Amino acid sequence: MKKVHIFNAGPCKLPQPAIEAGIEALKDFKGTGMSVIEISHRTKEWESIMDETVALWKELYNIPEGYHVLFLGGGASTQFCYVPFNLLSKKAAYLDTGVWAHKSMKEAKVIAEMFGGEVEVVASSESTTYNHIPKGWTIPTDADYFHITTNNTIYGTEIKEDIDSPVTLVADMSSDFMSRPVDVKKYGLIYGGAQKNVGPAGVTVVIVREDILGKVNHPLPTMIDYRTHIKGGSMFNTPPVFPIFIMHETMKWIKAQGGLEAIQKMNTEKANLLYNEIDNNPMFKGTVIDKADRSLMNVCFVMEDKYKEKEADFLAFSKECGMAGLKGHRSVGGFRASIYNACTMEDVQALVACMQEFAKKNA
Ligand SMILES: *Cc1c(COP(=O)(O)O)cnc(C)c1O
């Protein structure tokens, strides 16, 4: 098989052992003579996968009592409406740090309008194409919840610490899920699509503290009510079995790496190596203005102004070097290297070597 250094933003590189285990389970699931996608989800073989996956989330994130871990469909984008539906009575507060944050806010406004609430934008960096995380804001104490996007996948900024909030803190962690230890008790609700760090597209993970639910007065459709899925053990309806299976294997892989402290250390080393090259290579520069905000997951960079016309050349050259997925999002341009958990130091070293080689030929 052709060897490619995968820097895709999502879906993206996953641990090879998880993919191999998936191939086996597609052929014969736990010696049942049936594929994991042929067996009923109401069997003890499948239920043990569900239970183990929840247990691995609880163990790796050190999730305290009172929280539930749910595996749902619909992607993180569907959570943009689940959250206000379940939590918004009078007012929701949002931090506008990127396209995904903005979309989540837009959905909250729709729900607020339906039931007579409001959405307060606490701060926004939209006017500077989200090239930093806004600073110096305060969280309104009369809000039902405060929503943040911890990692801004498109712009390469990240809130790397668990913030203190006087109201229920809700976080979209889609693109930095399981990339570092998280102090879960600071959050009322955490959600994310699996396809950036914890599995394939198709399963959405929600970690929710039970006592924040059931406080709204408006009606909740059954499927949108988190309590339905708590009660049903994420099997009120048929769960996305294959994505959950791969997620189970990915969790096992994370644990085998030494857990989230070890993962965080590796992620920091990979990001440092790449940012260091961007800062020192004469042909490239980073796009995030405040270095403290730089994401450890999505590294965004562009050509230095005087080499602007070389952008397409570098992309072509990177392909020759065996790299995939380096083209930046259309709203930022340039390049984006997504270096999630499964991306190795060797992948990043190969990219750095490729940038150096390009500069040697062109600078
Ligand atoms: C990718 C992404 C989403 C959208 O996820 P879907 O599962 O495709 O709906 C939402 N938020 C963030 C931060 C993302 O990176």
XYZ file of N, CA, C and O in Angstrom, residues 139-255:
468
model
N -18.482 36.583 31.439
C -19.627 35.713 31.187
C -20.826 36.259 31.949
O -20.732 36.474 33.163
N -21.936 36.533 31.265
C -23.115 37.056 31.975
C -23.652 36.028 32.975
O -23.870 34.867 32.619
N -23.840 36.462 34.207
C -24.248 35.512 35.255
C -25.728 35.147 35.165
O -26.177 34.230 35.851
N -26.474 35.885 34.315
C -27.899 35.537 34.174
C -28.152 34.622 32.973
O -29.301 34.378 32.606
N -27.086 34.109 32.357
C -27.280 33.201 31.214
C -27.572 31.786 31.708
O -27.110 31.385 32.777
N -28.352 31.044 30.917
C -28.613 29.639 31.259
C -27.358 28.795 31.049
O -27.130 27.817 31.746
N -26.566 29.189 30.042
C -25.297 28.503 29.804
C -24.373 29.379 28.971
O -24.823 30.367 28.362
N -23.106 29.040 28.982
C -22.104 29.742 28.178
C -21.455 28.718 27.250
O -20.970 27.676 27.709
N -21.479 29.013 25.946
C -20.999 28.043 24.956
C -19.660 28.480 24.346
O -19.519 29.611 23.890
N -18.707 27.553 24.361
C -17.416 27.814 23.711
C -17.087 26.690 22.723
O -17.615 25.586 22.833
N -16.215 27.017 21.792
C -15.668 26.021 20.862
C -14.191 25.938 21.213
O -13.452 26.906 20.999
N -13.768 24.829 21.802
C -12.413 24.818 22.364
C -11.325 24.866 21.299
O -10.264 25.440 21.521
N -11.597 24.259 20.138
C -10.590 24.303 19.073
C -11.257 24.721 17.771
O -12.247 24.119 17.364
N -10.709 25.775 17.167
C -11.295 26.299 15.947
C -10.555 25.722 14.748
O -9.523 26.237 14.315
N -11.128 24.653 14.268
C -10.553 23.764 13.258
C -10.081 24.490 11.999
O -9.049 24.151 11.427
N -10.842 25.494 11.590
C -10.556 26.174 10.325
C -9.473 27.235 10.496
O -8.638 27.434 9.617
N -9.435 27.890 11.666
C -8.517 29.021 11.874
C -7.293 28.662 12.698
O -6.381 29.473 12.846
N -7.271 27.479 13.275
C -6.094 27.045 14.014
C -5.872 27.768 15.332
O -4.733 28.034 15.718
N -6.969 28.089 16.032
C -6.827 28.645 17.384
C -7.468 27.677 18.378
O -8.368 26.916 18.017
N -6.991 27.739 19.620
C -7.484 26.773 20.606
C -7.497 27.385 22.004
O -6.574 28.110 22.383
N -8.558 27.094 22.740
C -8.606 27.436 24.169
C -8.060 26.203 24.874
O -8.740 25.185 24.952
N -6.829 26.279 25.361
C -6.155 25.056 25.827
C -6.365 24.763 27.303
O -5.912 23.744 27.797
N -7.018 25.713 28.001
C -7.285 25.471 29.426
C -8.782 25.392 29.689
O -9.577 25.953 28.946
N -9.129 24.686 30.752
C -10.535 24.601 31.141
C -10.885 25.871 31.905
O -10.350 26.107 32.988
N -11.760 26.668 31.324
C -12.059 27.958 31.948
C -13.070 27.794 33.085
O -13.806 26.814 33.137
N -13.071 28.787 33.968
C -14.058 28.807 35.041
C -15.259 29.594 34.546
O -15.099 30.670 33.980
N -16.436 29.054 34.788
C -17.634 29.770 34.365
C -18.638 29.800 35.511
O -18.866 28.786 36.161
N -19.245 30.989 35.744
C -20.251 31.082 36.820
C -21.578 30.430 36.418
O -22.434 30.206 37.263
N -21.744 30.162 35.113
C -22.961 29.482 34.650
C -22.540 28.177 33.960
O -21.359 27.966 33.696
N -23.496 27.322 33.658
C -23.205 26.034 33.007
C -22.332 26.238 31.767
O -22.687 26.992 30.866
N -21.203 25.571 31.754
C -20.281 25.705 30.618
C -20.541 24.571 29.626
O -20.589 23.399 30.004
N -20.726 24.956 28.363
C -20.973 23.978 27.291
C -19.856 24.121 26.270
O -19.523 25.238 25.869
N -19.253 23.002 25.861
C -18.138 23.098 24.924
C -18.285 22.155 23.746
O -18.561 20.968 23.917
N -18.085 22.717 22.561
C -17.908 21.907 21.354
C -16.424 21.552 21.303
O -15.585 22.411 21.083
N -16.103 20.292 21.565
C -14.699 19.841 21.546
C -14.414 18.950 20.341
O -13.478 18.145 20.367
N -15.213 19.105 19.286
C -15.079 18.210 18.123
C -13.635 17.997 17.685
O -13.232 16.881 17.412
N -12.871 19.090 17.614
C -11.556 18.925 16.988
C -10.398 18.912 17.989
O -9.243 18.882 17.564
N -10.688 18.904 19.284
C -9.592 18.592 20.219
C -10.037 17.602 21.315
O -9.416 17.514 22.374
N -11.056 16.834 20.963
C -11.505 15.749 21.833
C -10.330 14.841 22.173
O -9.542 14.467 21.303
N -10.210 14.447 23.440
C -9.209 13.441 23.834
C -7.787 13.793 23.397
O -6.976 12.909 23.158
N -7.496 15.102 23.284
C -6.133 15.480 22.898
C -5.316 15.908 24.112
O -4.118 16.114 24.029
N -5.998 16.076 25.251
C -5.352 16.499 26.499
C -6.280 16.101 27.646
O -7.474 15.866 27.426
N -5.765 16.062 28.878
C -6.680 15.826 29.998
C -7.637 17.011 30.130
O -7.245 18.157 29.882
N -8.873 16.738 30.485
C -9.882 17.794 30.653
C -10.474 17.668 32.052
O -10.733 16.554 32.519
N -10.677 18.829 32.699
C -11.308 18.828 34.012
C -12.826 18.854 33.797
O -13.450 19.917 33.789
N -13.398 17.679 33.601
C -14.792 17.564 33.153
C -15.764 18.263 34.108
O -16.771 18.822 33.677
N -15.430 18.285 35.396
C -16.396 18.866 36.347
C -16.622 20.365 36.126
O -17.588 20.931 36.623
N -15.743 21.022 35.370
C -15.967 22.445 35.054
C -17.030 22.647 33.974
O -17.450 23.764 33.701
N -17.420 21.560 33.327
C -18.373 21.650 32.212
C -19.703 21.006 32.596
O -19.742 20.011 33.317
N -20.790 21.592 32.077
C -22.089 20.940 32.218
C -22.300 19.968 31.075
O -22.906 18.912 31.240
N -21.760 20.354 29.906
C -21.968 19.521 28.717
C -20.797 19.707 27.751
O -20.344 20.833 27.525
N -20.323 18.588 27.237
C -19.251 18.590 26.230
C -19.751 17.741 25.071
O -20.332 16.686 25.294
N -19.539 18.205 23.857
C -19.944 17.367 22.720
C -18.937 17.467 21.587
O -18.109 18.376 21.549
N -19.018 16.507 20.678
C -18.147 16.562 19.505
C -18.451 15.445 18.533
O -18.859 14.352 18.930
N -18.259 15.733 17.261
C -18.293 14.682 16.244
C -17.019 13.864 16.399
O -15.977 14.398 16.777
N -17.082 12.572 16.114
C -15.923 11.706 16.365
C -14.796 11.894 15.352
O -13.632 11.627 15.666
N -15.129 12.411 14.175
C -14.222 12.232 13.030
C -12.955 13.081 13.022
O -12.212 13.063 12.059
N -12.658 13.819 14.105
C -11.409 14.578 14.120
C -10.356 13.899 14.996
O -9.177 14.092 14.781
N -10.786 13.162 15.997
C -9.769 12.625 16.903
C -10.122 11.278 17.513
O -9.248 10.599 18.032
N -11.379 10.924 17.491
C -11.771 9.740 18.269
C -12.456 8.645 17.469
O -12.898 7.647 18.038
N -12.558 8.793 16.154
C -13.203 7.735 15.380
C -13.601 8.206 14.009
O -13.210 9.288 13.580
N -14.402 7.408 13.318
C -14.857 7.833 11.997
C -16.104 8.719 12.102
O -16.730 8.792 13.161
N -16.483 9.363 11.009
C -17.720 10.144 10.978
C -18.898 9.213 11.211
O -18.861 8.039 10.840
N -19.938 9.731 11.864
C -21.148 8.926 12.052
C -21.566 8.812 13.500
O -22.715 8.537 13.793
N -20.633 9.013 14.420
C -21.022 9.002 15.833
C -20.629 10.340 16.459
O -19.593 10.916 16.141
N -21.514 10.835 17.315
C -21.317 12.091 18.025
C -21.322 11.777 19.513
O -22.217 11.065 19.975
N -20.339 12.271 20.228
C -20.241 11.964 21.655
C -20.742 13.168 22.461
O -20.379 14.310 22.170
N -21.578 12.892 23.455
C -22.075 13.938 24.350
C -21.783 13.502 25.786
O -22.114 12.380 26.166
N -21.131 14.372 26.539
C -20.899 14.119 27.963
C -21.740 15.158 28.704
O -21.515 16.354 28.534
N -22.714 14.700 29.464
C -23.646 15.670 30.063
C -23.873 15.375 31.540
O -24.005 14.217 31.942
N -23.902 16.464 32.321
C -24.205 16.325 33.745
C -25.722 16.313 33.899
O -26.404 17.233 33.442
N -26.220 15.283 34.520
C -27.671 15.061 34.509
C -28.468 16.217 35.139
O -29.550 16.550 34.668
N -27.889 16.855 36.154
C -28.696 17.854 36.874
C -28.941 19.152 36.102
O -29.699 20.003 36.557
N -28.330 19.325 34.940
C -28.627 20.539 34.153
C -29.856 20.331 33.256
O -30.352 21.273 32.649
N -30.329 19.088 33.171
C -31.433 18.773 32.247
C -32.795 18.919 32.920
O -32.902 18.937 34.139
N -33.822 19.018 32.080
C -35.199 19.048 32.589
C -35.611 20.382 33.187
O -36.567 20.470 33.935
N -34.874 21.455 32.861
C -35.192 22.762 33.451
C -35.978 23.670 32.513
O -36.450 24.717 32.926
N -36.077 23.311 31.242
C -36.786 24.185 30.297
C -38.282 23.886 30.323
O -38.705 22.770 30.634
N -39.070 24.923 29.994
C -40.524 24.764 30.050
C -41.151 24.384 28.716
O -42.270 23.912 28.664
N -40.418 24.629 27.625
C -40.997 24.338 26.304
C -40.969 22.836 26.010
O -40.213 22.090 26.633
N -41.788 22.406 25.041
C -41.800 20.973 24.706
C -40.506 20.546 24.011
O -39.887 21.333 23.301
N -40.085 19.288 24.270
C -38.876 18.741 23.650
C -39.246 17.520 22.819
O -39.781 16.552 23.367
N -38.963 17.536 21.519
C -39.183 16.301 20.743
C -38.369 15.155 21.362
O -37.253 15.376 21.854
N -38.912 13.960 21.332
C -38.298 12.802 22.012
C -36.820 12.619 21.663
O -35.983 12.445 22.542
N -36.514 12.649 20.372
C -35.136 12.366 19.948
C -34.154 13.461 20.371
O -32.954 13.234 20.438
N -34.682 14.677 20.595
C -33.798 15.800 20.926
C -33.576 15.899 22.438
O -32.643 16.542 22.903
N -34.426 15.239 23.208
C -34.322 15.279 24.666
C -33.181 14.340 25.119
O -33.253 13.125 24.930
N -32.134 14.916 25.696
C -31.000 14.076 26.133
C -31.446 12.966 27.079
O -30.844 11.893 27.116
N -32.501 13.230 27.855
C -32.940 12.228 28.843
C -33.421 10.939 28.173
O -33.314 9.862 28.748
N -33.924 11.073 26.940
C -34.311 9.877 26.164
C -33.107 8.965 25.987
O -33.195 7.745 26.138
N -31.976 9.564 25.657
C -30.782 8.778 25.334
C -30.055 8.308 26.597
O -29.389 7.275 26.576
N -30.208 9.055 27.663
C -29.660 8.590 28.941
C -30.414 7.328 29.348
O -29.820 6.291 29.647
N -31.756 7.435 29.292
C -32.606 6.312 29.677
C -32.377 5.100 28.779
O -32.331 3.964 29.244
N -32.185 5.347 27.506
C -32.028 4.249 26.545
C -30.600 3.752 26.411
O -30.326 2.913 25.560
N -29.676 4.263 27.223
C -28.281 3.838 27.110
C -27.736 4.039 25.701
O -27.009 3.200 25.170
N -28.081 5.170 25.094
C -27.699 5.501 23.713
C -28.250 4.504 22.698
O -27.780 4.452 21.557
N -29.244 3.708 23.112
C -29.838 2.770 22.160
C -31.356 2.916 22.119
O -32.078 1.937 21.940
N -31.829 4.167 22.277
C -33.260 4.423 22.085
C -33.632 4.062 20.643
O -34.660 3.477 20.380
N -32.749 4.475 19.731
C -32.864 3.985 18.353
C -31.541 3.308 18.000
O -30.626 3.252 18.820
N -31.456 2.748 16.796
C -30.263 1.981 16.420
C -29.027 2.884 16.426
O -29.012 3.893 15.726
N -28.028 2.552 17.204
C -26.831 3.400 17.228
C -25.957 3.155 15.991
O -26.080 2.111 15.349
N -25.092 4.108 15.643
C -24.178 3.901 14.515
C -23.100 2.888 14.907
O -22.040 3.253 15.434
N -23.388 1.614 14.698
C -22.568 0.545 15.286
C -21.108 0.553 14.799
O -20.195 0.420 15.610
N -20.919 0.673 13.514
C -19.532 0.571 13.031
C -18.661 1.754 13.497
O -17.560 1.527 14.020
N -19.140 3.002 13.368
C -18.340 4.104 13.936
C -18.052 3.926 15.432
O -16.950 4.222 15.891
N -19.019 3.410 16.177
C -18.785 3.193 17.614
C -17.723 2.113 17.806
O -16.847 2.233 18.672
N -17.772 1.079 16.969
C -16.758 0.027 17.095
C -15.348 0.606 16.899
O -14.436 0.350 17.697
N -15.175 1.405 15.865
C -13.848 1.987 15.603
C -13.465 2.949 16.731
O -12.295 3.041 17.129
N -14.445 3.658 17.254
C -14.162 4.555 18.386
C -13.681 3.745 19.592
O -12.730 4.147 20.281
N -14.325 2.626 19.835
C -13.909 1.722 20.920
C -12.434 1.346 20.758
O -11.640 1.421 21.709
N -12.045 0.996 19.549
C -10.650 0.607 19.296
C -9.720 1.814 19.429
O -8.582 1.685 19.877
N -10.213 2.986 19.031
C -9.396 4.208 19.150
C -9.158 4.559 20.615
O -8.054 4.949 21.006
N -10.197 4.383 21.440
C -10.049 4.629 22.880
C -9.014 3.681 23.482
O -8.193 4.072 24.313
N -9.068 2.411 23.032
C -8.096 1.429 23.537
C -6.674 1.847 23.151
O -5.727 1.721 23.932
N -6.553 2.360 21.929
C -5.241 2.818 21.440
C -4.743 4.000 22.290
O -3.581 4.047 22.689
N -5.645 4.948 22.593
C -5.255 6.113 23.411
C -4.752 5.638 24.778
O -3.725 6.086 25.278
N -5.485 4.689 25.340
C -5.088 4.149 26.640
C -3.709 3.481 26.550
O -2.851 3.673 27.423
